[in-house]
Tab-separated table of C-alpha atoms and ligand atoms in Angstrom:
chain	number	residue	atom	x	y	z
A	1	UNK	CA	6.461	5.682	-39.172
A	2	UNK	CA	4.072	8.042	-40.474
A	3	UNK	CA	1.642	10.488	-38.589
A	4	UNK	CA	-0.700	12.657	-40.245
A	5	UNK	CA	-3.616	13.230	-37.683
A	6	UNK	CA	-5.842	15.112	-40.083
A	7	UNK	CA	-5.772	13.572	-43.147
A	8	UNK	CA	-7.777	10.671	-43.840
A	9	UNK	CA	-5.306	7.322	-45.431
A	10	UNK	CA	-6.465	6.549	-48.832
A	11	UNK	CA	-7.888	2.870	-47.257
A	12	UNK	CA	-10.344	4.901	-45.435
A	13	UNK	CA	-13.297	7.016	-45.768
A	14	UNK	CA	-13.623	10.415	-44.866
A	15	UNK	CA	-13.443	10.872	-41.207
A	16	UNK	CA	-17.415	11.117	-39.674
A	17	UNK	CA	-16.448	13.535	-36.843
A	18	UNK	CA	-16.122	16.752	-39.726
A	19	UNK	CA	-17.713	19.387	-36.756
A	20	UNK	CA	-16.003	20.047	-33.340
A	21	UNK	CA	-17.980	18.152	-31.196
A	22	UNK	CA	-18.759	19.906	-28.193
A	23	UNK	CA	-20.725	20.143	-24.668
A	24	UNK	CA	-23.522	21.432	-26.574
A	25	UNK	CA	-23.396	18.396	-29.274
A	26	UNK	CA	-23.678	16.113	-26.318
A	27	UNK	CA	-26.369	18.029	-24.929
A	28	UNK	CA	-28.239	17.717	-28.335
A	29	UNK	CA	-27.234	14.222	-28.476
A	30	UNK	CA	-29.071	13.550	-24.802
A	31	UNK	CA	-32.033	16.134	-25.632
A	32	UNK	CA	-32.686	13.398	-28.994
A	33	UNK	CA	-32.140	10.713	-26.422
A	34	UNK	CA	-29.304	9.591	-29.026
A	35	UNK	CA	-26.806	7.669	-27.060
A	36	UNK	CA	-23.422	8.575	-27.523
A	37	UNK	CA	-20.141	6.430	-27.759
A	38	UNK	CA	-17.355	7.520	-25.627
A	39	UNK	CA	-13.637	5.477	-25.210
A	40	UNK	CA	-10.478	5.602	-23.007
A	41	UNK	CA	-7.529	6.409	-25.519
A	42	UNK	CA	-4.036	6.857	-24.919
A	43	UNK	CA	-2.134	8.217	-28.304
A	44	UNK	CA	-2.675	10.176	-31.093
A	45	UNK	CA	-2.854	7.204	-33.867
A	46	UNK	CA	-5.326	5.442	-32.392
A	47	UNK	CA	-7.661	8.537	-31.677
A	48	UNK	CA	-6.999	9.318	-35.410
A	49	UNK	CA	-8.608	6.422	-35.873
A	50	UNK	CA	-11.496	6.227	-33.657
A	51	UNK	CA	-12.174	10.156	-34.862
A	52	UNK	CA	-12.503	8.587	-38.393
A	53	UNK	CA	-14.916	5.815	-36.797
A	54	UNK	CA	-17.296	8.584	-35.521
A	55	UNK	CA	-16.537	8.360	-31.822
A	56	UNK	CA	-17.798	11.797	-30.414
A	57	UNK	CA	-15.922	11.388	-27.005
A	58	UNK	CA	-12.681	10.200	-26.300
A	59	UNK	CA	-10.664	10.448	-22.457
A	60	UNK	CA	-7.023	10.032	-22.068
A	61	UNK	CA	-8.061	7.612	-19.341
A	62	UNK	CA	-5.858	6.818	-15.925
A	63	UNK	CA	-6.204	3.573	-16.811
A	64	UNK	CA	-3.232	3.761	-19.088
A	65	UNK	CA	-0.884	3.740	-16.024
A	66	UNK	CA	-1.984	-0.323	-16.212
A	67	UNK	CA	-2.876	-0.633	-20.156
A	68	UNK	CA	0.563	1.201	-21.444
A	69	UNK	CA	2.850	1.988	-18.439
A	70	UNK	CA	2.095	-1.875	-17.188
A	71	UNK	CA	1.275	-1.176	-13.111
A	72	UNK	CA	-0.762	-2.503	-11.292
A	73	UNK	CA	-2.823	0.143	-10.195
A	74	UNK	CA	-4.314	3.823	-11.836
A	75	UNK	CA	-3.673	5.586	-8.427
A	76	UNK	CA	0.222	5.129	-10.448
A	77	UNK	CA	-0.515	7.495	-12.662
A	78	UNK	CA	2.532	10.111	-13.261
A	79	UNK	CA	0.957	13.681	-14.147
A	80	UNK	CA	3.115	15.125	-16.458
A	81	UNK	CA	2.447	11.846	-18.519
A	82	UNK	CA	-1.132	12.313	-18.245
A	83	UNK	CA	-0.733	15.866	-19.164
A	84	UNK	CA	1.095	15.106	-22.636
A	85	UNK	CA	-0.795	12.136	-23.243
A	86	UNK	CA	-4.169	14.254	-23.194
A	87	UNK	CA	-2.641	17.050	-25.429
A	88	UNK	CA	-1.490	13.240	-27.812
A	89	UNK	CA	-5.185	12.321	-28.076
A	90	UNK	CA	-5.986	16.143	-28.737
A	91	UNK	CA	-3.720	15.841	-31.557
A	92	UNK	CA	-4.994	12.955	-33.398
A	93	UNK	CA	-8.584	13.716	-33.125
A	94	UNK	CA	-8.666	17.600	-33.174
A	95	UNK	CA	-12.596	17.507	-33.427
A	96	UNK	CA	-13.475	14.735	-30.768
A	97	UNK	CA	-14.242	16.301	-27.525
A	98	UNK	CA	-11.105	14.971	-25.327
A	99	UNK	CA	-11.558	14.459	-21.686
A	100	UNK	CA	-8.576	14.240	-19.669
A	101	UNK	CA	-8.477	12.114	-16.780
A	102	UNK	CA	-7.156	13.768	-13.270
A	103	UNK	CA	-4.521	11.538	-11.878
A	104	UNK	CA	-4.845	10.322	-7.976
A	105	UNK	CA	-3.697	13.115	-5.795
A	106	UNK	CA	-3.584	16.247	-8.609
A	107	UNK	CA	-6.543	17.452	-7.059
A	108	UNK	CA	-6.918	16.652	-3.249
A	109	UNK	CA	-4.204	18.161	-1.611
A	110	UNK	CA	-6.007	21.811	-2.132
A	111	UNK	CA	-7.880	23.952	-4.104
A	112	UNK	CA	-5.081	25.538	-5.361
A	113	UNK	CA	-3.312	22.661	-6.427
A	114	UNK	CA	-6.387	21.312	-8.250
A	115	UNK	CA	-6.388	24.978	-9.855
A	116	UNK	CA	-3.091	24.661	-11.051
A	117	UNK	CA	-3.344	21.011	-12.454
A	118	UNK	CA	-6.880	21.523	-14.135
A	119	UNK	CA	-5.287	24.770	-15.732
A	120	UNK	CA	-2.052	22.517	-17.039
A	121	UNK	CA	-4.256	19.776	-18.242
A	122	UNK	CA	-6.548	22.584	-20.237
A	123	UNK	CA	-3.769	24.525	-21.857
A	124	UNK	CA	-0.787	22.309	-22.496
A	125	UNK	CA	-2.960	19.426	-22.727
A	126	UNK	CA	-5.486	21.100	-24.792
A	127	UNK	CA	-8.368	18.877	-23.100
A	128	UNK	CA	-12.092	20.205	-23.191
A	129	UNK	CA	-13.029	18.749	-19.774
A	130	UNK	CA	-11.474	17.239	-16.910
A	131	UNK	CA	-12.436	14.186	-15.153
A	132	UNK	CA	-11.827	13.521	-10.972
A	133	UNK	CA	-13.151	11.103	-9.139
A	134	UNK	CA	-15.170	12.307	-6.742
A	135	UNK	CA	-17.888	12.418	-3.793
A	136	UNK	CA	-20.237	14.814	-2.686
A	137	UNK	CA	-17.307	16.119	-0.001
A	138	UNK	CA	-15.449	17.166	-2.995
A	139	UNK	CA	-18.331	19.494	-4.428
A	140	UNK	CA	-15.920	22.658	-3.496
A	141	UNK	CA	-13.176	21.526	-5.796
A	142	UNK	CA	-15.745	21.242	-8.429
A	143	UNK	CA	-17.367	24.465	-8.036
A	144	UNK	CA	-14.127	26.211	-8.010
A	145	UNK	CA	-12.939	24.514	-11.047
A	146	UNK	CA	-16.354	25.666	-12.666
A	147	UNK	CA	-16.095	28.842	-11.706
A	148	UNK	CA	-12.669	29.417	-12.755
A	149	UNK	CA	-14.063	28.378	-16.565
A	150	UNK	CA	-12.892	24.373	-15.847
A	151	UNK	CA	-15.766	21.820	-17.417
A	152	UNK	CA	-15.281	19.054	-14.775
A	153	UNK	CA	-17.037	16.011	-15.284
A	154	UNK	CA	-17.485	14.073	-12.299
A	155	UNK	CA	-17.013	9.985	-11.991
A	156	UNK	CA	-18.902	8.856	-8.981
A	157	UNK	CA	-20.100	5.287	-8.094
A	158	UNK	CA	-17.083	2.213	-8.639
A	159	UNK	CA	-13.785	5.005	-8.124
A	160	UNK	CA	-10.938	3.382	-8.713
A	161	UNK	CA	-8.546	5.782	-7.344
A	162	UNK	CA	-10.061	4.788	-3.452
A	163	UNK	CA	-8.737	1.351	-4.284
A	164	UNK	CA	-6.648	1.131	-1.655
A	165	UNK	CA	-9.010	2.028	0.864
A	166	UNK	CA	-11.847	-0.254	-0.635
A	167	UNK	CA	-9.551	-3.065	-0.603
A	168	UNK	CA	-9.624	-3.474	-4.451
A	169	UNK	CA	-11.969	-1.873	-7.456
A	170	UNK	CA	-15.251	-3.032	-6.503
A	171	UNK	CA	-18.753	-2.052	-7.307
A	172	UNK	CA	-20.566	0.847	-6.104
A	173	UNK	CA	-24.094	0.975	-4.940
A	174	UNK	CA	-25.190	-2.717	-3.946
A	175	UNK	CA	-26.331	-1.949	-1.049
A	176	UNK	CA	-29.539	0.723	-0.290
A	177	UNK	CA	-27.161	2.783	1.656
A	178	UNK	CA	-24.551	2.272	-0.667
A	179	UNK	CA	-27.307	3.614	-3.855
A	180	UNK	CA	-28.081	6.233	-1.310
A	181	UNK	CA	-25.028	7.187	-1.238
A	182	UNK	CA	-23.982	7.488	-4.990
A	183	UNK	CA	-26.835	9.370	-5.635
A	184	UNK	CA	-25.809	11.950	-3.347
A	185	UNK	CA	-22.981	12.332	-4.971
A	186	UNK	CA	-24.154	12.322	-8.069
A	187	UNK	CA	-26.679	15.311	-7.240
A	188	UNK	CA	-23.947	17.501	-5.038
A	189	UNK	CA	-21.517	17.465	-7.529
A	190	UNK	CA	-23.764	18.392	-10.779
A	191	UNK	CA	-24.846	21.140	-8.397
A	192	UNK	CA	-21.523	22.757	-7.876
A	193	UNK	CA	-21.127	22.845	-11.855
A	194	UNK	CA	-20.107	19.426	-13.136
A	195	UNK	CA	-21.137	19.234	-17.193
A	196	UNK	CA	-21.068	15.573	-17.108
A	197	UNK	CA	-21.565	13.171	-14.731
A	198	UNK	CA	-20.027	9.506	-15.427
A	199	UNK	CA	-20.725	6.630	-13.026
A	200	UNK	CA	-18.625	3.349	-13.162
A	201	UNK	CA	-20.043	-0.389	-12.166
A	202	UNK	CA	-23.469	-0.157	-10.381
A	203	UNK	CA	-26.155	-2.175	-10.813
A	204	UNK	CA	-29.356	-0.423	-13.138
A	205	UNK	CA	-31.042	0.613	-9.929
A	206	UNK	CA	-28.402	2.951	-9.296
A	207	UNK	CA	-28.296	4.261	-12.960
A	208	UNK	CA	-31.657	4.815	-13.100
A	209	UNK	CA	-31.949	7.056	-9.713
A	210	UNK	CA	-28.837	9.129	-11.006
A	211	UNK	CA	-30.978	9.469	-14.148
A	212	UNK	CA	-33.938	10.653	-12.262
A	213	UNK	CA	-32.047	13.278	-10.561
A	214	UNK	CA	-29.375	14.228	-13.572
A	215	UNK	CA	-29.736	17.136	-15.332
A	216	UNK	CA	-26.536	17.011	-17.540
A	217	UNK	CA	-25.670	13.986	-19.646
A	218	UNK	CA	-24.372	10.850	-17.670
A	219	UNK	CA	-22.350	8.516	-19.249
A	220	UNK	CA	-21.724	5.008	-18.253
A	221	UNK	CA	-19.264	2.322	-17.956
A	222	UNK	CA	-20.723	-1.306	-16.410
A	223	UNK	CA	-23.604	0.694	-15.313
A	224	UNK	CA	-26.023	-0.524	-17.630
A	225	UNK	CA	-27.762	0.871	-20.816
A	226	UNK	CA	-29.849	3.604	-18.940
A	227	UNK	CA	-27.281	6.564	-19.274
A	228	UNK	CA	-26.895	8.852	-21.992
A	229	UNK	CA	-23.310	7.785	-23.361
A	230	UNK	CA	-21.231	4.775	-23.025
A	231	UNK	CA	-17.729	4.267	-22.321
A	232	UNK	CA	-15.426	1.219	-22.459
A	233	UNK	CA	-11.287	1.541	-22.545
A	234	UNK	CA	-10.588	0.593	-25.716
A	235	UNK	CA	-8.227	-2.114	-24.908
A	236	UNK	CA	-10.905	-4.178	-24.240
A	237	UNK	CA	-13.140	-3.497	-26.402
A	238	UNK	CA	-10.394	-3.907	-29.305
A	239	UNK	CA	-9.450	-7.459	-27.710
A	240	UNK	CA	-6.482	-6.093	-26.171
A	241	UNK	CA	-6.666	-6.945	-22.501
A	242	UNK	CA	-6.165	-10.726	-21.451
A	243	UNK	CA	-8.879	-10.564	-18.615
A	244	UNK	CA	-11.439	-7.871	-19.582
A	245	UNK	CA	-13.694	-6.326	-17.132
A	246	UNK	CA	-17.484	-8.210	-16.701
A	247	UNK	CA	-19.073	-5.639	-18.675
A	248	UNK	CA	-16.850	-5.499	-21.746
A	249	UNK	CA	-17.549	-7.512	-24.310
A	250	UNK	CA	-14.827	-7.147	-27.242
A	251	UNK	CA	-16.054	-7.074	-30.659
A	252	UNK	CA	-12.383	-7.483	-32.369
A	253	UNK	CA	-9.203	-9.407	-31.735
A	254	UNK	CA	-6.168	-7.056	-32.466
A	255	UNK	CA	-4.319	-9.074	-29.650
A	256	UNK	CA	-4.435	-12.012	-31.872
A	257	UNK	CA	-3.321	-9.609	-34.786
A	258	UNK	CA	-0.812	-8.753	-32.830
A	259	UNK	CA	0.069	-12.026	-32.087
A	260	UNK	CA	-0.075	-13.005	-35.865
A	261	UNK	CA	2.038	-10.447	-36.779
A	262	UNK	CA	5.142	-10.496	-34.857
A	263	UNK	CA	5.551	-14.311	-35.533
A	264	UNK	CA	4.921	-13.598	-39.458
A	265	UNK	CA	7.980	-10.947	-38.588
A	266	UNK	CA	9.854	-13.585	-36.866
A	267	UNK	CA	9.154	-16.019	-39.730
A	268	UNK	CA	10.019	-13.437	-42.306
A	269	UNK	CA	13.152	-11.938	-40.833
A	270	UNK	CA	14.457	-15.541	-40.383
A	271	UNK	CA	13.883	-16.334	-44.638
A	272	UNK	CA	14.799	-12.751	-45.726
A	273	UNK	CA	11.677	-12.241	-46.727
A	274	UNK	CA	11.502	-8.800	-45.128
A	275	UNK	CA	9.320	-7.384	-48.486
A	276	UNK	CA	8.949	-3.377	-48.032
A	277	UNK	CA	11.154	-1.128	-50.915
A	278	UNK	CA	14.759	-0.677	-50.875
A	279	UNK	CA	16.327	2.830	-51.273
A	280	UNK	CA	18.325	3.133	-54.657
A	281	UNK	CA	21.808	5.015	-55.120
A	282	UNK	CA	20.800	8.013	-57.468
A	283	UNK	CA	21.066	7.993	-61.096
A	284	UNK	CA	24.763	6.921	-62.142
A	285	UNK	CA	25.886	7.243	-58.408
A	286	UNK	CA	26.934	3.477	-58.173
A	287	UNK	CA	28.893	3.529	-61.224
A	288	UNK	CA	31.474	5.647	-59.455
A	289	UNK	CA	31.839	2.489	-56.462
A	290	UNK	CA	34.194	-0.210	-57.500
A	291	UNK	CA	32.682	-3.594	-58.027
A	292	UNK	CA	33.015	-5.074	-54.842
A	293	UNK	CA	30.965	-1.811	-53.152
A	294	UNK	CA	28.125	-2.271	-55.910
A	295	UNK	CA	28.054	-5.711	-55.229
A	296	UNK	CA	27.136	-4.746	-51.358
A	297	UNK	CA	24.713	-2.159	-52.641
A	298	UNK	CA	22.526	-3.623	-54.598
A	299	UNK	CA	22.811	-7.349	-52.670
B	301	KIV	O1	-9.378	5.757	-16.968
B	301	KIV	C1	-10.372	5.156	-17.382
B	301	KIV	O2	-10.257	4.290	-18.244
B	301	KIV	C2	-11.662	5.493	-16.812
B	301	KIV	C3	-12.874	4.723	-17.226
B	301	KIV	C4	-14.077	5.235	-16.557
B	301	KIV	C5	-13.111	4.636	-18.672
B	301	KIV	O3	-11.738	6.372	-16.020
């Protein structure tokens, strides 16, 4: 197993992401009305690839509680995972602005504690900007965080987090009230400092209010092609997940690869067929076995 996060393999070309991207390349990005792509990633190898692929954005997304750590829910999201996980996609794409995803309940209990987590997620997880899901009661948090030198973007509309509450992940904004709602949100918490705003499963109506009002770029997932970036977990838009999401539409099939290859393993391991090199005793090393030893070595 080999991991080399900066250099490009020899099957591949140079990696398109060569400058940092930053804040101010998305802001560019949105001034040009250029839309820009944006994933959920959860380790270093495959953010070494998607950096090669030219994806500006990546976040070490929540969501991996249910895409690697297999529960049912994000709200299950351990923090010191998160933390290392962030500082794992940092590592394989070194010039891809990395959000890092706030797990449920690192940054409601107080200020402080939201201080304290933000800080561990910027420095040992080396992210440029923290996600929370949040409403417009949370605006304090945000300006805090802000103040205290924290870029905070902040995921309104379809939160997945209030699950529980909600009764399941449903979307945001279907209702007048419910639109009214979001984009109150929306506008209270890009007033106490968020960067970014992203807004999850609402229909275009919603999107294009939030766009009215938004004066930093918006990026959106099932919210329609309005905003300014898009983001998809990349699970499903690899071909990963078994049920995807409405609004995902995959455009590979690495399950199947997947699939493929561990029964070509199976198949393989059963003939002896392993292929792969063998390691060699040195130069005039085997000599100096008796014949029965060679005969184990080289077989
Ligand atoms: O964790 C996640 O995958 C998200 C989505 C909005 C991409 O928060």
């Amino acid at each position: 197993m080999s991991l080399s996060p900066n250099k490009a393999s020899k099957n591949t070309a140079e990696p398109a992401v060569t400058e940092p991207v930053t804040l101010k390349t998305l802001k560019a990005m949105t001034h040009r009305k250029e839309a820009f792509a944006c994933l959920a990633c959860y380790d270093a190898t495959t953010a070494r690839w998607l950096e090669r692929a030219g994806v500006p954005v990546l976040l070490a997304g929540d969501s991996a509680a249910q895409v690697v750590l297999g529960f049912e829910r994000t709200i299950d999201m351990p923090l010191d995972f998160a933390i290392q996980m962030t500082a794992a996609v940092k590592r394989g794409a070194p010039r891809t602005l990395v959000m890092a995803d706030m797990p449920f309940m690192s940054y409601h209990r107080s200020v402080d504690d939201a201080m304290g987590n933000a800080g561990r997620f910027m420095t040992e997880g080396m992210a440029d900007v923290v996600k929370l899901e949040a409403d417009e009661s949370q605006a304090g948090i945000v300006d805090r965080l802000t103040r205290a030198g924290v870029p905070v973007c902040a995921h309104v509309g379809c939160r997945p987090q209030t699950s529980s509450v909600t009764g399941g992940p449903m979307a945001a904004g279907r209702t007048s009230e419910s639109l009214e709602q979001v984009v109150r949100d929306a506008s209270a918490l890009q007033d106490a400092g968020a960067v970014l705003l992203l807004i999850e499963a609402v229909p275009d109506e919603v999107t294009r209010r939030v766009m009215e009002i938004a004066k930093v770029p918006v990026i959106g997932i099932g919210a329609g092609t309005a905003c300014d970036g898009q983001i998809l977990v990349v699970n499903d838009l690899i071909g990963l997940t078994d049920f995807p999401p409405r609004f995902a539409e995959p455009v590979a099939s690495v399950g199947n690869n997947i699939f493929e290859s561990g029964r070509q393993w199976v198949q393989n391991v059963s003939n002896r067929t392993i292929g792969g090199k063998r390691y060699l005793m040195r130069a005039g090393e085997s000599e100096k076995l008796g014949t029965g030893s060679q005969e184990s070595a080289t077989r």
